[in-house]
Amino acid sequence: MSKVKITDKEHKRFEEIFYRVWHYQTFGYDKHVKMTDKELTSVKDSMRLLRKSHKREHDIIVRHYIGKVYYTTIAREQGVSEGYIRKLAKNGAYYFLQIHDEQ
């Protein structure tokens, strides 16, 4: 299996962005986790572009980071290994950050 494209530092930044998105969608605005409308719009636009170019990675990111579905469950549903799903998610994070940083 080929190597993932994202570094640990970039992946941590990606996870922080999606934690803030999940927190906003779950609890709304909060003084502890801030997300402006401009940031949320930027994430949504980036996700739309990611969906056009990498649909499978987009779906895994949404289900895992927003829907809180485990990689194991997604892998079982698709009939592939959990490692493969993790790799797709990390590559999706890499593609997302590329798109997000361009905006």
N, CA, C and O atoms as a Tinker XYZ file with bonds, in Angstrom:
   412  protein
     1  N      0.847000   -1.165000    0.000000    73     2
     2  CA     0.000000    0.000000    0.000000    64     1     3
     3  C      0.900000    1.238000    0.000000    63     2     4     5
     4  O      1.923000    1.268000    0.684000    81     3
     5  N      0.524000    2.228000   -0.749000    73     3     6
     6  CA     1.348000    3.434000   -0.831000    64     5     7
     7  C      1.236000    4.267000    0.448000    63     6     8     9
     8  O      0.322000    4.092000    1.253000    81     7
     9  N      2.177000    5.155000    0.600000    73     7    10
    10  CA     2.271000    5.989000    1.789000    64     9    11
    11  C      1.256000    7.131000    1.737000    63    10    12    13
    12  O      0.914000    7.612000    0.656000    81    11
    13  N      0.773000    7.564000    2.905000    73    11    14
    14  CA    -0.147000    8.703000    2.945000    64    13    15
    15  C      0.616000    9.981000    2.625000    63    14    16    17
    16  O      1.831000   10.055000    2.806000    81    15
    17  N     -0.107000   10.980000    2.150000    73    15    18
    18  CA     0.500000   12.198000    1.633000    64    17    19
    19  C      0.628000   13.313000    2.674000    63    18    20    21
    20  O      1.294000   14.314000    2.411000    81    19
    21  N      0.019000   13.167000    3.824000    73    19    22
    22  CA    -0.053000   14.251000    4.796000    64    21    23
    23  C      0.928000   14.020000    5.945000    63    22    24    25
    24  O      1.153000   12.885000    6.367000    81    23
    25  N      1.502000   15.100000    6.438000    73    23    26
    26  CA     2.395000   14.995000    7.591000    64    25    27
    27  C      1.560000   15.014000    8.880000    63    26    28    29
    28  O      0.386000   15.381000    8.866000    81    27
    29  N      2.176000   14.619000    9.972000    73    27    30
    30  CA     1.468000   14.607000   11.259000    64    29    31
    31  C      1.031000   16.011000   11.669000    63    30    32    33
    32  O     -0.064000   16.188000   12.203000    81    31
    33  N      1.876000   17.004000   11.423000    73    31    34
    34  CA     1.557000   18.388000   11.782000    64    33    35
    35  C      0.351000   18.893000   10.988000    63    34    36    37
    36  O     -0.543000   19.531000   11.545000    81    35
    37  N      0.333000   18.604000    9.685000    73    35    38
    38  CA    -0.802000   19.011000    8.849000    64    37    39
    39  C     -2.071000   18.283000    9.266000    63    38    40    41
    40  O     -3.150000   18.875000    9.286000    81    39
    41  N     -1.948000   16.997000    9.601000    73    39    42
    42  CA    -3.125000   16.225000    9.996000    64    41    43
    43  C     -3.704000   16.753000   11.300000    63    42    44    45
    44  O     -4.924000   16.795000   11.463000    81    43
    45  N     -2.855000   17.151000   12.217000    73    43    46
    46  CA    -3.333000   17.737000   13.477000    64    45    47
    47  C     -4.099000   19.031000   13.191000    63    46    48    49
    48  O     -5.142000   19.277000   13.798000    81    47
    49  N     -3.592000   19.854000   12.276000    73    47    50
    50  CA    -4.287000   21.091000   11.905000    64    49    51
    51  C     -5.648000   20.779000   11.288000    63    50    52    53
    52  O     -6.638000   21.449000   11.584000    81    51
    53  N     -5.694000   19.755000   10.425000    73    51    54
    54  CA    -6.953000   19.327000    9.820000    64    53    55
    55  C     -7.948000   18.881000   10.896000    63    54    56    57
    56  O     -9.117000   19.264000   10.865000    81    55
    57  N     -7.475000   18.069000   11.846000    73    55    58
    58  CA    -8.353000   17.588000   12.910000    64    57    59
    59  C     -8.870000   18.731000   13.775000    63    58    60    61
    60  O    -10.015000   18.690000   14.225000    81    59
    61  N     -8.052000   19.743000   14.014000    73    59    62
    62  CA    -8.497000   20.903000   14.792000    64    61    63
    63  C     -9.598000   21.665000   14.057000    63    62    64    65
    64  O    -10.566000   22.107000   14.674000    81    63
    65  N     -9.452000   21.816000   12.754000    73    63    66
    66  CA   -10.488000   22.489000   11.959000    64    65    67
    67  C    -11.791000   21.720000   12.066000    63    66    68    69
    68  O    -12.845000   22.312000   12.298000    81    67
    69  N    -11.729000   20.404000   11.898000    73    67    70
    70  CA   -12.959000   19.622000   11.909000    64    69    71
    71  C    -13.533000   19.438000   13.298000    63    70    72    73
    72  O    -14.736000   19.217000   13.437000    81    71
    73  N    -12.711000   19.523000   14.329000    73    71    74
    74  CA   -13.251000   19.516000   15.684000    64    73    75
    75  C    -14.085000   20.776000   15.896000    63    74    76    77
    76  O    -15.169000   20.721000   16.477000    81    75
    77  N    -13.569000   21.918000   15.418000    73    75    78
    78  CA   -14.315000   23.167000   15.570000    64    77    79
    79  C    -15.620000   23.135000   14.771000    63    78    80    81
    80  O    -16.643000   23.639000   15.235000    81    79
    81  N    -15.588000   22.544000   13.569000    73    79    82
    82  CA   -16.812000   22.422000   12.762000    64    81    83
    83  C    -17.821000   21.524000   13.485000    63    82    84    85
    84  O    -18.996000   21.873000   13.601000    81    83
    85  N    -17.359000   20.368000   13.969000    73    83    86
    86  CA   -18.252000   19.452000   14.693000    64    85    87
    87  C    -18.824000   20.137000   15.925000    63    86    88    89
    88  O    -20.023000   20.033000   16.184000    81    87
    89  N    -17.990000   20.836000   16.688000    73    87    90
    90  CA   -18.437000   21.509000   17.906000    64    89    91
    91  C    -19.483000   22.568000   17.576000    63    90    92    93
    92  O    -20.489000   22.694000   18.274000    81    91
    93  N    -19.246000   23.322000   16.517000    73    91    94
    94  CA   -20.206000   24.349000   16.104000    64    93    95
    95  C    -21.542000   23.716000   15.716000    63    94    96    97
    96  O    -22.599000   24.199000   16.122000    81    95
    97  N    -21.499000   22.633000   14.929000    73    95    98
    98  CA   -22.740000   21.996000   14.495000    64    97    99
    99  C    -23.474000   21.326000   15.646000    63    98   100   101
   100  O    -24.702000   21.234000   15.631000    81    99
   101  N    -22.735000   20.859000   16.641000    73    99   102
   102  CA   -23.358000   20.178000   17.772000    64   101   103
   103  C    -23.875000   21.158000   18.823000    63   102   104   105
   104  O    -24.992000   21.005000   19.317000    81   103
   105  N    -23.078000   22.154000   19.164000    73   103   106
   106  CA   -23.396000   23.033000   20.284000    64   105   107
   107  C    -23.646000   24.482000   19.891000    63   106   108   109
   108  O    -24.070000   25.274000   20.733000    81   107
   109  N    -23.400000   24.848000   18.650000    73   107   110
   110  CA   -23.544000   26.232000   18.235000    64   109   111
   111  C    -22.341000   27.054000   18.661000    63   110   112   113
   112  O    -21.289000   26.503000   18.985000    81   111
   113  N    -22.495000   28.364000   18.660000    73   111   114
   114  CA   -21.386000   29.239000   19.053000    64   113   115
   115  C    -21.070000   29.034000   20.520000    63   114   116   117
   116  O    -21.971000   28.851000   21.338000    81   115
   117  N    -19.794000   29.063000   20.848000    73   115   118
   118  CA   -19.335000   28.813000   22.206000    64   117   119
   119  C    -18.126000   29.690000   22.466000    63   118   120   121
   120  O    -17.339000   29.952000   21.556000    81   119
   121  N    -17.973000   30.144000   23.696000    73   119   122
   122  CA   -16.827000   31.004000   24.007000    64   121   123
   123  C    -15.511000   30.231000   24.046000    63   122   124   125
   124  O    -14.443000   30.838000   23.968000    81   123
   125  N    -15.567000   28.904000   24.166000    73   123   126
   126  CA   -14.354000   28.098000   24.247000    64   125   127
   127  C    -13.840000   27.661000   22.880000    63   126   128   129
   128  O    -12.630000   27.572000   22.673000    81   127
   129  N    -14.734000   27.393000   21.962000    73   127   130
   130  CA   -14.359000   26.974000   20.615000    64   129   131
   131  C    -14.998000   27.953000   19.647000    63   130   132   133
   132  O    -16.199000   27.897000   19.384000    81   131
   133  N    -14.188000   28.839000   19.129000    73   131   134
   134  CA   -14.709000   29.892000   18.266000    64   133   135
   135  C    -14.586000   29.512000   16.792000    63   134   136   137
   136  O    -13.571000   28.980000   16.342000    81   135
   137  N    -15.655000   29.804000   16.063000    73   135   138
   138  CA   -15.644000   29.605000   14.617000    64   137   139
   139  C    -16.508000   30.704000   14.020000    63   138   140   141
   140  O    -17.707000   30.781000   14.289000    81   139
   141  N    -15.896000   31.545000   13.214000    73   139   142
   142  CA   -16.636000   32.640000   12.601000    64   141   143
   143  C    -17.412000   32.130000   11.393000    63   142   144   145
   144  O    -17.147000   31.046000   10.873000    81   143
   145  N    -18.369000   32.930000   10.962000    73   143   146
   146  CA   -19.141000   32.575000    9.766000    64   145   147
   147  C    -18.238000   32.483000    8.543000    63   146   148   149
   148  O    -18.449000   31.638000    7.673000    81   147
   149  N    -17.239000   33.346000    8.478000    73   147   150
   150  CA   -16.312000   33.335000    7.349000    64   149   151
   151  C    -15.520000   32.022000    7.321000    63   150   152   153
   152  O    -15.342000   31.430000    6.256000    81   151
   153  N    -15.041000   31.563000    8.494000    73   151   154
   154  CA   -14.300000   30.297000    8.567000    64   153   155
   155  C    -15.188000   29.120000    8.190000    63   154   156   157
   156  O    -14.766000   28.226000    7.457000    81   155
   157  N    -16.417000   29.121000    8.692000    73   155   158
   158  CA   -17.344000   28.034000    8.388000    64   157   159
   159  C    -17.666000   28.000000    6.896000    63   158   160   161
   160  O    -17.722000   26.924000    6.301000    81   159
   161  N    -17.875000   29.151000    6.295000    73   159   162
   162  CA   -18.145000   29.220000    4.859000    64   161   163
   163  C    -16.954000   28.711000    4.061000    63   162   164   165
   164  O    -17.122000   28.008000    3.065000    81   163
   165  N    -15.763000   29.062000    4.496000    73   163   166
   166  CA   -14.548000   28.604000    3.826000    64   165   167
   167  C    -14.425000   27.078000    3.880000    63   166   168   169
   168  O    -14.053000   26.450000    2.890000    81   167
   169  N    -14.736000   26.488000    5.029000    73   167   170
   170  CA   -14.679000   25.027000    5.172000    64   169   171
   171  C    -15.729000   24.377000    4.278000    63   170   172   173
   172  O    -15.446000   23.385000    3.606000    81   171
   173  N    -16.934000   24.929000    4.267000    73   171   174
   174  CA   -17.998000   24.368000    3.427000    64   173   175
   175  C    -17.636000   24.432000    1.944000    63   174   176   177
   176  O    -17.853000   23.472000    1.205000    81   175
   177  N    -17.086000   25.563000    1.516000    73   175   178
   178  CA   -16.683000   25.706000    0.116000    64   177   179
   179  C    -15.574000   24.705000   -0.230000    63   178   180   181
   180  O    -15.588000   24.097000   -1.300000    81   179
   181  N    -14.627000   24.542000    0.676000    73   179   182
   182  CA   -13.538000   23.583000    0.455000    64   181   183
   183  C    -14.083000   22.165000    0.364000    63   182   184   185
   184  O    -13.626000   21.372000   -0.459000    81   183
   185  N    -15.051000   21.847000    1.202000    73   183   186
   186  CA   -15.643000   20.502000    1.174000    64   185   187
   187  C    -16.416000   20.267000   -0.125000    63   186   188   189
   188  O    -16.403000   19.159000   -0.661000    81   187
   189  N    -17.080000   21.290000   -0.626000    73   187   190
   190  CA   -17.787000   21.152000   -1.915000    64   189   191
   191  C    -16.800000   20.827000   -3.039000    63   190   192   193
   192  O    -17.053000   19.961000   -3.876000    81   191
   193  N    -15.678000   21.536000   -3.041000    73   191   194
   194  CA   -14.660000   21.284000   -4.065000    64   193   195
   195  C    -14.021000   19.907000   -3.884000    63   194   196   197
   196  O    -13.720000   19.223000   -4.862000    81   195
   197  N    -13.817000   19.506000   -2.636000    73   195   198
   198  CA   -13.263000   18.178000   -2.365000    64   197   199
   199  C    -14.226000   17.097000   -2.853000    63   198   200   201
   200  O    -13.798000   16.083000   -3.405000    81   199
   201  N    -15.504000   17.309000   -2.652000    73   199   202
   202  CA   -16.488000   16.317000   -3.084000    64   201   203
   203  C    -16.468000   16.139000   -4.598000    63   202   204   205
   204  O    -16.651000   15.031000   -5.102000    81   203
   205  N    -16.247000   17.231000   -5.316000    73   203   206
   206  CA   -16.192000   17.136000   -6.778000    64   205   207
   207  C    -14.978000   16.344000   -7.247000    63   206   208   209
   208  O    -15.066000   15.576000   -8.205000    81   207
   209  N    -13.851000   16.528000   -6.579000    73   207   210
   210  CA   -12.618000   15.904000   -7.047000    64   209   211
   211  C    -12.307000   14.558000   -6.384000    63   210   212   213
   212  O    -11.697000   13.693000   -7.012000    81   211
   213  N    -12.714000   14.370000   -5.131000    73   211   214
   214  CA   -12.393000   13.145000   -4.380000    64   213   215
   215  C    -13.600000   12.744000   -3.532000    63   214   216   217
   216  O    -13.594000   12.909000   -2.313000    81   215
   217  N    -14.629000   12.218000   -4.189000    73   215   218
   218  CA   -15.897000   11.933000   -3.517000    64   217   219
   219  C    -15.759000   10.918000   -2.383000    63   218   220   221
   220  O    -16.324000   11.119000   -1.308000    81   219
   221  N    -15.033000    9.854000   -2.602000    73   219   222
   222  CA   -14.934000    8.807000   -1.579000    64   221   223
   223  C    -14.250000    9.334000   -0.317000    63   222   224   225
   224  O    -14.706000    9.062000    0.794000    81   223
   225  N    -13.162000   10.083000   -0.481000    73   223   226
   226  CA   -12.466000   10.663000    0.652000    64   225   227
   227  C    -13.370000   11.658000    1.384000    63   226   228   229
   228  O    -13.382000   11.709000    2.614000    81   227
   229  N    -14.123000   12.443000    0.617000    73   227   230
   230  CA   -15.070000   13.400000    1.203000    64   229   231
   231  C    -16.082000   12.679000    2.082000    63   230   232   233
   232  O    -16.328000   13.089000    3.217000    81   231
   233  N    -16.667000   11.612000    1.562000    73   231   234
   234  CA   -17.686000   10.881000    2.315000    64   233   235
   235  C    -17.127000   10.294000    3.606000    63   234   236   237
   236  O    -17.798000   10.311000    4.638000    81   235
   237  N    -15.909000    9.776000    3.554000    73   235   238
   238  CA   -15.296000    9.206000    4.757000    64   237   239
   239  C    -15.022000   10.300000    5.781000    63   238   240   241
   240  O    -15.279000   10.108000    6.969000    81   239
   241  N    -14.510000   11.433000    5.344000    73   239   242
   242  CA   -14.251000   12.547000    6.263000    64   241   243
   243  C    -15.537000   12.995000    6.947000    63   242   244   245
   244  O    -15.567000   13.172000    8.165000    81   243
   245  N    -16.585000   13.175000    6.174000    73   243   246
   246  CA   -17.857000   13.635000    6.742000    64   245   247
   247  C    -18.395000   12.616000    7.738000    63   246   248   249
   248  O    -18.813000   12.987000    8.835000    81   247
   249  N    -18.389000   11.355000    7.378000    73   247   250
   250  CA   -18.935000   10.337000    8.281000    64   249   251
   251  C    -18.104000   10.198000    9.550000    63   250   252   253
   252  O    -18.660000   10.027000   10.634000    81   251
   253  N    -16.773000   10.267000    9.429000    73   251   254
   254  CA   -15.940000   10.048000   10.609000    64   253   255
   255  C    -15.834000   11.296000   11.489000    63   254   256   257
   256  O    -16.022000   11.209000   12.702000    81   255
   257  N    -15.536000   12.445000   10.897000    73   255   258
   258  CA   -15.278000   13.639000   11.698000    64   257   259
   259  C    -16.546000   14.386000   12.102000    63   258   260   261
   260  O    -16.571000   15.014000   13.160000    81   259
   261  N    -17.584000   14.333000   11.298000    73   259   262
   262  CA   -18.834000   15.016000   11.641000    64   261   263
   263  C    -19.845000   14.031000   12.225000    63   262   264   265
   264  O    -20.471000   14.309000   13.248000    81   263
   265  N    -20.002000   12.875000   11.569000    73   263   266
   266  CA   -20.970000   11.892000   12.030000    64   265   267
   267  C    -20.475000   10.998000   13.151000    63   266   268   269
   268  O    -21.260000   10.270000   13.757000    81   267
   269  N    -19.163000   11.048000   13.435000    73   267   270
   270  CA   -18.539000   10.248000   14.500000    64   269   271
   271  C    -18.757000    8.741000   14.310000    63   270   272   273
   272  O    -19.011000    8.015000   15.271000    81   271
   273  N    -18.654000    8.283000   13.053000    73   271   274
   274  CA   -18.712000    6.859000   12.724000    64   273   275
   275  C    -17.277000    6.338000   12.698000    63   274   276   277
   276  O    -16.410000    6.948000   12.072000    81   275
   277  N    -17.023000    5.225000   13.366000    73   275   278
   278  CA   -15.664000    4.666000   13.434000    64   277   279
   279  C    -15.209000    4.162000   12.072000    63   278   280   281
   280  O    -16.014000    3.738000   11.244000    81   279
   281  N    -13.884000    4.221000   11.861000    73   279   282
   282  CA   -13.306000    3.694000   10.625000    64   281   283
   283  C    -13.657000    2.219000   10.435000    63   282   284   285
   284  O    -13.900000    1.772000    9.314000    81   283
   285  N    -13.681000    1.469000   11.534000    73   283   286
   286  CA   -13.979000    0.036000   11.470000    64   285   287
   287  C    -15.358000   -0.198000   10.851000    63   286   288   289
   288  O    -15.527000   -1.089000   10.020000    81   287
   289  N    -16.324000    0.591000   11.254000    73   287   290
   290  CA   -17.690000    0.459000   10.732000    64   289   291
   291  C    -17.734000    0.778000    9.244000    63   290   292   293
   292  O    -18.370000    0.063000    8.470000    81   291
   293  N    -17.060000    1.846000    8.845000    73   291   294
   294  CA   -17.036000    2.225000    7.432000    64   293   295
   295  C    -16.366000    1.134000    6.606000    63   294   296   297
   296  O    -16.839000    0.789000    5.523000    81   295
   297  N    -15.261000    0.590000    7.119000    73   295   298
   298  CA   -14.532000   -0.470000    6.407000    64   297   299
   299  C    -15.405000   -1.710000    6.255000    63   298   300   301
   300  O    -15.440000   -2.321000    5.186000    81   299
   301  N    -16.096000   -2.073000    7.301000    73   299   302
   302  CA   -16.963000   -3.250000    7.254000    64   301   303
   303  C    -18.074000   -3.053000    6.228000    63   302   304   305
   304  O    -18.397000   -3.978000    5.482000    81   303
   305  N    -18.659000   -1.862000    6.183000    73   303   306
   306  CA   -19.727000   -1.575000    5.220000    64   305   307
   307  C    -19.232000   -1.652000    3.779000    63   306   308   309
   308  O    -19.958000   -2.095000    2.889000    81   307
   309  N    -17.992000   -1.221000    3.555000    73   307   310
   310  CA   -17.455000   -1.182000    2.192000    64   309   311
   311  C    -16.688000   -2.444000    1.826000    63   310   312   313
   312  O    -16.301000   -2.616000    0.670000    81   311
   313  N    -16.463000   -3.326000    2.789000    73   311   314
   314  CA   -15.773000   -4.578000    2.502000    64   313   315
   315  C    -14.286000   -4.420000    2.247000    63   314   316   317
   316  O    -13.706000   -5.182000    1.474000    81   315
   317  N    -13.658000   -3.435000    2.891000    73   315   318
   318  CA   -12.219000   -3.205000    2.755000    64   317   319
   319  C    -11.600000   -3.166000    4.153000    63   318   320   321
   320  O    -12.304000   -3.234000    5.161000    81   319
   321  N    -10.273000   -3.055000    4.195000    73   319   322
   322  CA    -9.602000   -3.027000    5.498000    64   321   323
   323  C     -9.729000   -1.654000    6.151000    63   322   324   325
   324  O     -9.921000   -0.640000    5.481000    81   323
   325  N     -9.617000   -1.652000    7.471000    73   323   326
   326  CA    -9.668000   -0.396000    8.220000    64   325   327
   327  C     -8.476000    0.494000    7.863000    63   326   328   329
   328  O     -8.607000    1.716000    7.798000    81   327
   329  N     -7.325000   -0.116000    7.635000    73   327   330
   330  CA    -6.136000    0.645000    7.250000    64   329   331
   331  C     -6.338000    1.400000    5.946000    63   330   332   333
   332  O     -5.871000    2.528000    5.791000    81   331
   333  N     -7.036000    0.771000    5.012000    73   331   334
   334  CA    -7.322000    1.422000    3.733000    64   333   335
   335  C     -8.224000    2.639000    3.934000    63   334   336   337
   336  O     -8.013000    3.683000    3.316000    81   335
   337  N     -9.222000    2.501000    4.794000    73   335   338
   338  CA   -10.132000    3.615000    5.085000    64   337   339
   339  C     -9.366000    4.746000    5.768000    63   338   340   341
   340  O     -9.577000    5.916000    5.447000    81   339
   341  N     -8.484000    4.412000    6.699000    73   339   342
   342  CA    -7.659000    5.430000    7.368000    64   341   343
   343  C     -6.780000    6.167000    6.355000    63   342   344   345
   344  O     -6.618000    7.385000    6.430000    81   343
   345  N     -6.217000    5.414000    5.409000    73   343   346
   346  CA    -5.374000    6.014000    4.378000    64   345   347
   347  C     -6.201000    6.963000    3.508000    63   346   348   349
   348  O     -5.752000    8.067000    3.200000    81   347
   349  N     -7.397000    6.544000    3.113000    73   347   350
   350  CA    -8.266000    7.413000    2.321000    64   349   351
   351  C     -8.625000    8.678000    3.098000    63   350   352   353
   352  O     -8.661000    9.770000    2.531000    81   351
   353  N     -8.888000    8.530000    4.389000    73   351   354
   354  CA    -9.233000    9.694000    5.214000    64   353   355
   355  C     -8.055000   10.657000    5.317000    63   354   356   357
   356  O     -8.237000   11.871000    5.226000    81   355
   357  N     -6.858000   10.127000    5.505000    73   355   358
   358  CA    -5.682000   10.996000    5.605000    64   357   359
   359  C     -5.368000   11.663000    4.265000    63   358   360   361
   360  O     -4.998000   12.836000    4.225000    81   359
   361  N     -5.513000   10.925000    3.183000    73   359   362
   362  CA    -5.309000   11.542000    1.869000    64   361   363
   363  C     -6.388000   12.590000    1.600000    63   362   364   365
   364  O     -6.110000   13.630000    1.003000    81   363
   365  N     -7.610000   12.321000    2.036000    73   363   366
   366  CA    -8.681000   13.310000    1.917000    64   365   367
   367  C     -8.364000   14.563000    2.710000    63   366   368   369
   368  O     -8.656000   15.675000    2.270000    81   367
   369  N     -7.757000   14.382000    3.893000    73   367   370
   370  CA    -7.341000   15.531000    4.707000    64   369   371
   371  C     -6.289000   16.347000    3.967000    63   370   372   373
   372  O     -6.314000   17.577000    3.987000    81   371
   373  N     -5.378000   15.658000    3.325000    73   371   374
   374  CA    -4.328000   16.328000    2.535000    64   373   375
   375  C     -4.947000   17.147000    1.410000    63   374   376   377
   376  O     -4.596000   18.312000    1.224000    81   375
   377  N     -5.880000   16.538000    0.649000    73   375   378
   378  CA    -6.536000   17.242000   -0.452000    64   377   379
   379  C     -7.363000   18.421000    0.069000    63   378   380   381
   380  O     -7.379000   19.491000   -0.539000    81   379
   381  N     -8.050000   18.216000    1.202000    73   379   382
   382  CA    -8.850000   19.286000    1.797000    64   381   383
   383  C     -7.966000   20.482000    2.149000    63   382   384   385
   384  O     -8.300000   21.619000    1.817000    81   383
   385  N     -6.848000   20.231000    2.816000    73   383   386
   386  CA    -5.960000   21.329000    3.209000    64   385   387
   387  C     -5.390000   22.063000    2.002000    63   386   388   389
   388  O     -5.207000   23.279000    2.043000    81   387
   389  N     -5.109000   21.331000    0.929000    73   387   390
   390  CA    -4.645000   21.983000   -0.296000    64   389   391
   391  C     -5.703000   22.962000   -0.810000    63   390   392   393
   392  O     -5.396000   24.110000   -1.131000    81   391
   393  N     -6.936000   22.499000   -0.882000    73   391   394
   394  CA    -8.033000   23.329000   -1.375000    64   393   395
   395  C     -8.284000   24.489000   -0.403000    63   394   396   397
   396  O     -8.437000   25.636000   -0.821000    81   395
   397  N     -8.323000   24.179000    0.886000    73   395   398
   398  CA    -8.624000   25.178000    1.918000    64   397   399
   399  C     -7.571000   26.288000    1.954000    63   398   400   401
   400  O     -7.908000   27.459000    2.130000    81   399
   401  N     -6.312000   25.924000    1.790000    73   399   402
   402  CA    -5.239000   26.910000    1.834000    64   401   403
   403  C     -5.203000   27.800000    0.596000    63   402   404   405
   404  O     -4.704000   28.924000    0.658000    81   403
   405  N     -5.722000   27.314000   -0.519000    73   403   406
   406  CA    -5.763000   28.113000   -1.743000    64   405   407
   407  C     -6.803000   29.230000   -1.664000    63   406   408   409
   408  O     -6.671000   30.254000   -2.335000    81   407
   409  N     -7.817000   29.033000   -0.858000    73   407   410
   410  CA    -8.913000   30.018000   -0.788000    64   409   411
   411  C     -8.552000   31.200000    0.064000    63   410   412
   412  O     -9.360000   32.115000    0.225000    81   411
